[in-house]
PDB file of C-alpha atoms in Angstrom:
ATOM      1  CA  PRO U   1     -15.591  31.717 -75.454  1.00 48.00           C
ATOM      2  CA  ALA U   2     -18.043  32.010 -72.783  1.00 47.00           C
ATOM      3  CA  ILE U   3     -16.657  35.734 -72.016  1.00 47.00           C
ATOM      4  CA  SER U   4     -16.960  36.519 -75.443  1.00 50.00           C
ATOM      5  CA  VAL U   5     -20.270  36.109 -75.558  1.00 47.00           C
ATOM      6  CA  THR U   6     -21.239  37.739 -72.617  1.00 44.00           C
ATOM      7  CA  ARG U   7     -19.212  41.080 -73.800  1.00 57.00           C
ATOM      8  CA  GLY U   8     -21.229  40.874 -77.260  1.00 60.00           C
ATOM      9  CA  HIS U   9     -18.893  38.745 -79.664  1.00 65.00           C
ATOM     10  CA  SER U  10     -20.558  35.958 -81.564  1.00 69.00           C
ATOM     11  CA  VAL U  11     -19.739  32.618 -81.560  1.00 70.00           C
ATOM     12  CA  LEU U  12     -18.138  31.401 -84.763  1.00 80.00           C
ATOM     13  CA  PRO U  13     -19.185  28.419 -86.548  1.00 85.00           C
ATOM     14  CA  LEU U  14     -15.593  26.935 -85.739  1.00 85.00           C
ATOM     15  CA  HIS U  15     -15.779  27.488 -82.517  1.00 84.00           C
ATOM     16  CA  VAL U  16     -19.155  25.446 -82.408  1.00 90.00           C
ATOM     17  CA  TYR U  17     -17.792  22.517 -84.717  1.00 93.00           C
ATOM     18  CA  HIS U  18     -14.616  22.228 -82.609  1.00 89.00           C
ATOM     19  CA  HIS U  19     -16.139  21.616 -79.461  1.00 88.00           C
ATOM     20  CA  ALA U  20     -19.132  19.335 -81.079  1.00 93.00           C
ATOM     21  CA  VAL U  21     -16.339  17.034 -82.805  1.00 95.00           C
ATOM     22  CA  MET U  22     -13.809  16.616 -80.053  1.00 91.00           C
ATOM     23  CA  PRO U  23     -16.000  14.360 -77.679  1.00 93.00           C
ATOM     24  CA  LEU U  24     -16.064  12.092 -80.929  1.00 94.00           C
ATOM     25  CA  LEU U  25     -12.682  12.500 -81.876  1.00 92.00           C
ATOM     26  CA  VAL U  26     -10.977  11.831 -78.043  1.00 90.00           C
ATOM     27  CA  TRP U  27     -13.632   8.663 -77.935  1.00 93.00           C
ATOM     28  CA  SER U  28     -12.366   7.182 -81.316  1.00 92.00           C
ATOM     29  CA  TRP U  29      -9.037   7.185 -80.122  1.00 89.00           C
ATOM     30  CA  PHE U  30      -9.805   5.160 -76.723  1.00 88.00           C
ATOM     31  CA  VAL U  31     -11.971   2.666 -79.191  1.00 90.00           C
ATOM     32  CA  GLY U  32      -9.713   2.631 -81.583  1.00 88.00           C
ATOM     33  CA  ASN U  33      -6.459   2.026 -79.417  1.00 84.00           C
ATOM     34  CA  TRP U  34      -4.493   5.213 -80.837  1.00 82.00           C
ATOM     35  CA  PRO U  35      -1.711   5.610 -78.298  1.00 80.00           C
ATOM     36  CA  LEU U  36      -0.133   8.898 -80.154  1.00 83.00           C
ATOM     37  CA  HIS U  37      -3.156  10.580 -79.095  1.00 85.00           C
ATOM     38  CA  TRP U  38      -0.817  11.882 -76.212  1.00 88.00           C
ATOM     39  CA  TYR U  39       0.906  14.388 -78.718  1.00 90.00           C
ATOM     40  CA  GLY U  40      -2.346  15.635 -79.787  1.00 87.00           C
ATOM     41  CA  CYS U  41      -3.419  16.410 -76.492  1.00 89.00           C
ATOM     42  CA  PHE U  42       0.069  18.050 -75.633  1.00 94.00           C
ATOM     43  CA  VAL U  43       0.049  20.073 -77.957  1.00 94.00           C
ATOM     44  CA  ASN U  44      -3.537  21.606 -78.187  1.00 92.00           C
ATOM     45  CA  SER U  45      -2.694  22.007 -74.115  1.00 94.00           C
ATOM     46  CA  CYS U  46      -0.160  23.958 -74.517  1.00 95.00           C
ATOM     47  CA  VAL U  47      -2.230  25.842 -77.571  1.00 95.00           C
ATOM     48  CA  HIS U  48      -4.813  26.265 -75.204  1.00 93.00           C
ATOM     49  CA  ILE U  49      -2.287  27.871 -72.365  1.00 96.00           C
ATOM     50  CA  ILE U  50      -1.442  30.459 -75.000  1.00 96.00           C
ATOM     51  CA  MET U  51      -5.115  31.438 -75.925  1.00 93.00           C
ATOM     52  CA  TYR U  52      -6.596  31.545 -72.315  1.00 93.00           C
ATOM     53  CA  PHE U  53      -3.807  33.683 -71.513  1.00 94.00           C
ATOM     54  CA  TYR U  54      -4.389  36.011 -74.761  1.00 93.00           C
ATOM     55  CA  TYR U  55      -8.632  35.857 -73.271  1.00 90.00           C
ATOM     56  CA  ALA U  56      -7.404  36.722 -70.057  1.00 93.00           C
ATOM     57  CA  ALA U  57      -5.245  39.951 -71.000  1.00 94.00           C
ATOM     58  CA  LYS U  58      -8.151  40.919 -73.356  1.00 90.00           C
ATOM     59  CA  THR U  59     -10.682  40.912 -70.628  1.00 90.00           C
ATOM     60  CA  LEU U  60      -8.773  42.848 -68.741  1.00 93.00           C
ATOM     61  CA  GLY U  61      -8.442  45.243 -71.065  1.00 92.00           C
ATOM     62  CA  LYS U  62      -5.235  44.578 -71.957  1.00 93.00           C
ATOM     63  CA  GLU U  63      -3.559  45.750 -75.545  1.00 91.00           C
ATOM     64  CA  VAL U  64      -2.691  42.526 -77.063  1.00 90.00           C
ATOM     65  CA  TRP U  65      -1.052  42.712 -80.705  1.00 91.00           C
ATOM     66  CA  TRP U  66      -0.114  39.172 -81.135  1.00 91.00           C
ATOM     67  CA  LYS U  67      -3.522  37.786 -81.368  1.00 90.00           C
ATOM     68  CA  HIS U  68      -2.570  36.667 -85.449  1.00 91.00           C
ATOM     69  CA  TYR U  69       0.099  34.720 -83.820  1.00 94.00           C
ATOM     70  CA  VAL U  70      -2.283  32.169 -81.650  1.00 94.00           C
ATOM     71  CA  THR U  71      -4.175  31.505 -84.714  1.00 93.00           C
ATOM     72  CA  THR U  72      -0.713  30.897 -86.719  1.00 95.00           C
ATOM     73  CA  ILE U  73       0.543  28.541 -83.804  1.00 96.00           C
ATOM     74  CA  GLN U  74      -2.868  26.369 -83.785  1.00 94.00           C
ATOM     75  CA  ILE U  75      -2.456  26.027 -87.475  1.00 95.00           C
ATOM     76  CA  MET U  76       0.997  24.537 -86.891  1.00 96.00           C
ATOM     77  CA  GLN U  77      -0.304  22.412 -84.574  1.00 95.00           C
ATOM     78  CA  PHE U  78      -2.856  21.071 -87.213  1.00 94.00           C
ATOM     79  CA  CYS U  79       0.004  20.603 -89.545  1.00 95.00           C
ATOM     80  CA  SER U  80       2.613  18.533 -86.925  1.00 95.00           C
ATOM     81  CA  VAL U  81      -0.412  16.342 -86.278  1.00 91.00           C
ATOM     82  CA  PHE U  82      -0.866  16.134 -90.282  1.00 91.00           C
ATOM     83  CA  ALA U  83       2.796  14.948 -90.574  1.00 93.00           C
ATOM     84  CA  LEU U  84       2.445  12.675 -87.588  1.00 90.00           C
ATOM     85  CA  ILE U  85      -0.796  10.621 -89.058  1.00 88.00           C
ATOM     86  CA  TRP U  86       0.726  10.694 -92.427  1.00 89.00           C
ATOM     87  CA  LEU U  87       4.363   9.352 -90.846  1.00 88.00           C
ATOM     88  CA  PHE U  88       2.186   6.723 -89.172  1.00 85.00           C
ATOM     89  CA  TRP U  89       0.164   5.414 -92.347  1.00 83.00           C
ATOM     90  CA  GLY U  90       3.498   5.193 -94.347  1.00 84.00           C
ATOM     91  CA  LEU U  91       5.595   3.377 -92.199  1.00 83.00           C
ATOM     92  CA  SER U  92       2.530   1.206 -91.905  1.00 80.00           C
ATOM     93  CA  LEU U  93       2.012   0.826 -95.849  1.00 78.00           C
ATOM     94  CA  ILE U  94       6.118  -0.754 -96.023  1.00 82.00           C
ATOM     95  CA  GLY U  95       5.140  -3.384 -93.329  1.00 78.00           C
ATOM     96  CA  ILE U  96       6.608  -1.291 -89.987  1.00 76.00           C
ATOM     97  CA  ARG U  97       4.064  -0.877 -87.310  1.00 71.00           C
ATOM     98  CA  PRO U  98       5.234   1.936 -85.583  1.00 66.00           C
ATOM     99  CA  CYS U  99       2.505   1.282 -82.841  1.00 69.00           C
ATOM    100  CA  VAL U 100      -0.806   0.144 -82.895  1.00 73.00           C
ATOM    101  CA  GLY U 101      -4.229   1.655 -83.809  1.00 77.00           C
ATOM    102  CA  SER U 102      -6.892   1.138 -86.083  1.00 83.00           C
ATOM    103  CA  ILE U 103      -6.955   2.819 -89.630  1.00 83.00           C
ATOM    104  CA  TRP U 104     -10.712   3.899 -88.713  1.00 88.00           C
ATOM    105  CA  THR U 105      -9.012   5.973 -86.042  1.00 90.00           C
ATOM    106  CA  THR U 106      -6.165   7.457 -87.591  1.00 88.00           C
ATOM    107  CA  SER U 107      -8.420   7.934 -90.717  1.00 90.00           C
ATOM    108  CA  PHE U 108     -11.190  10.070 -88.502  1.00 93.00           C
ATOM    109  CA  SER U 109      -8.437  11.702 -86.756  1.00 92.00           C
ATOM    110  CA  GLN U 110      -7.018  12.932 -90.126  1.00 92.00           C
ATOM    111  CA  PHE U 111     -10.543  14.002 -91.116  1.00 95.00           C
ATOM    112  CA  VAL U 112     -11.066  16.291 -88.074  1.00 95.00           C
ATOM    113  CA  ASN U 113      -7.593  17.348 -88.572  1.00 93.00           C
ATOM    114  CA  LEU U 114      -7.772  18.679 -92.155  1.00 94.00           C
ATOM    115  CA  SER U 115     -11.001  19.922 -91.176  1.00 95.00           C
ATOM    116  CA  PHE U 116      -9.776  22.036 -88.101  1.00 94.00           C
ATOM    117  CA  LEU U 117      -6.496  23.089 -90.573  1.00 94.00           C
ATOM    118  CA  ALA U 118      -8.741  24.179 -93.475  1.00 94.00           C
ATOM    119  CA  LEU U 119     -11.216  26.343 -91.180  1.00 93.00           C
ATOM    120  CA  PHE U 120      -8.493  27.799 -89.410  1.00 92.00           C
ATOM    121  CA  VAL U 121      -6.651  28.517 -92.302  1.00 93.00           C
ATOM    122  CA  GLN U 122      -9.662  30.210 -93.690  1.00 92.00           C
ATOM    123  CA  PHE U 123     -10.220  32.318 -89.997  1.00 90.00           C
ATOM    124  CA  TYR U 124      -6.848  33.417 -90.131  1.00 92.00           C
ATOM    125  CA  ARG U 125      -7.345  34.747 -93.795  1.00 91.00           C
ATOM    126  CA  GLN U 126     -10.966  36.582 -93.165  1.00 88.00           C
ATOM    127  CA  THR U 127      -9.531  37.906 -90.041  1.00 87.00           C
ATOM    128  CA  TYR U 128      -6.087  38.905 -90.587  1.00 87.00           C
ATOM    129  CA  ARG U 129      -5.347  39.606 -94.474  1.00 77.00           C
ATOM    130  CA  ARG U 130      -8.160  41.093 -95.669  1.00 61.00           C
ATOM    131  CA  ARG U 131      -7.373  43.796 -97.776  1.00 54.00           C
ATOM    132  CA  HIS U 132      -8.960  46.732 -99.539  1.00 48.00           C
ATOM    133  CA  PHE U 133      -8.701  49.298-101.666  1.00 45.00           C
ATOM    134  CA  ARG U 134      -9.511  52.778-100.971  1.00 51.00           C
ATOM    135  CA  ASN U 135      -8.299  55.836-103.148  1.00 48.00           C
ATOM    136  CA  ASN U 136      -6.292  53.588-104.856  1.00 48.00           C
ATOM    137  CA  ASP U 137      -4.068  52.487-102.186  1.00 49.00           C
ATOM    138  CA  LEU U 138      -3.829  48.732-100.871  1.00 48.00           C
ATOM    139  CA  VAL U 139      -5.045  49.319 -97.438  1.00 50.00           C
ATOM    140  CA  PHE U 140      -4.369  46.479 -94.730  1.00 50.00           C
ATOM    141  CA  ASP U 141      -6.332  46.070 -91.617  1.00 48.00           C
ATOM    142  CA  LYS U 142      -4.905  47.700 -88.776  1.00 49.00           C
ATOM    143  CA  GLU U 143      -4.186  44.328 -87.228  1.00 48.00           C
ATOM    144  CA  PHE U 144      -1.002  44.633 -89.094  1.00 49.00           C
ATOM    145  CA  LYS U 145      -0.414  48.079 -88.730  1.00 47.00           C
ATOM    146  CA  LYS U 146       0.862  48.583 -92.622  1.00 45.00           C
ATOM    147  CA  THR U 147       0.058  50.404 -95.304  1.00 43.00           C
ATOM    148  CA  ALA U 148       0.678  50.868 -98.659  1.00 40.00           C
TER     149      ALA U 148
END
C-alpha cells in the first residue's frame, strides 16, 4: 500500500480497482439488504491482518518466505464467497429463501467477487509461477527456490 509506494514500488491496477470498487460493493450490501455481508467482511478482515503483518515484516527488513501464501489465502477467500453466493442463489431457486436480500445485490457481489478472483489468480501466476528457460534447464523463480 502507501508504504510500498514510498519505497519505490508501483501500485498495481488490481490494488486501485479493489479500492475503487469496494465502497460501491459495501453500499450495495446496505441498500440491497444483503445480510450475509458479515461473512465477506469477517474473512476479508482476517486476510488483511495476515497481509498487513506481512507488510510490517517486510518494512522492518525481515526476510518473508511466505508471501505466496498470502495471495493463496486471498484466492481461497474469493472462492468461499463465490460458493456462498451460489448456495444463496440455488436455495432461492428451489423456493427456500435462506435470508433476505435483493438479487441485484448478490449479482453485483458475485461479479465483483469473480473479478477479484480472476485478477488475483492472474497476479499469482505472474508473480509466483513464472518460468523461463536458461541453458535448456527449467528454472523457477527464487520465490519457490526450486530448479529442475
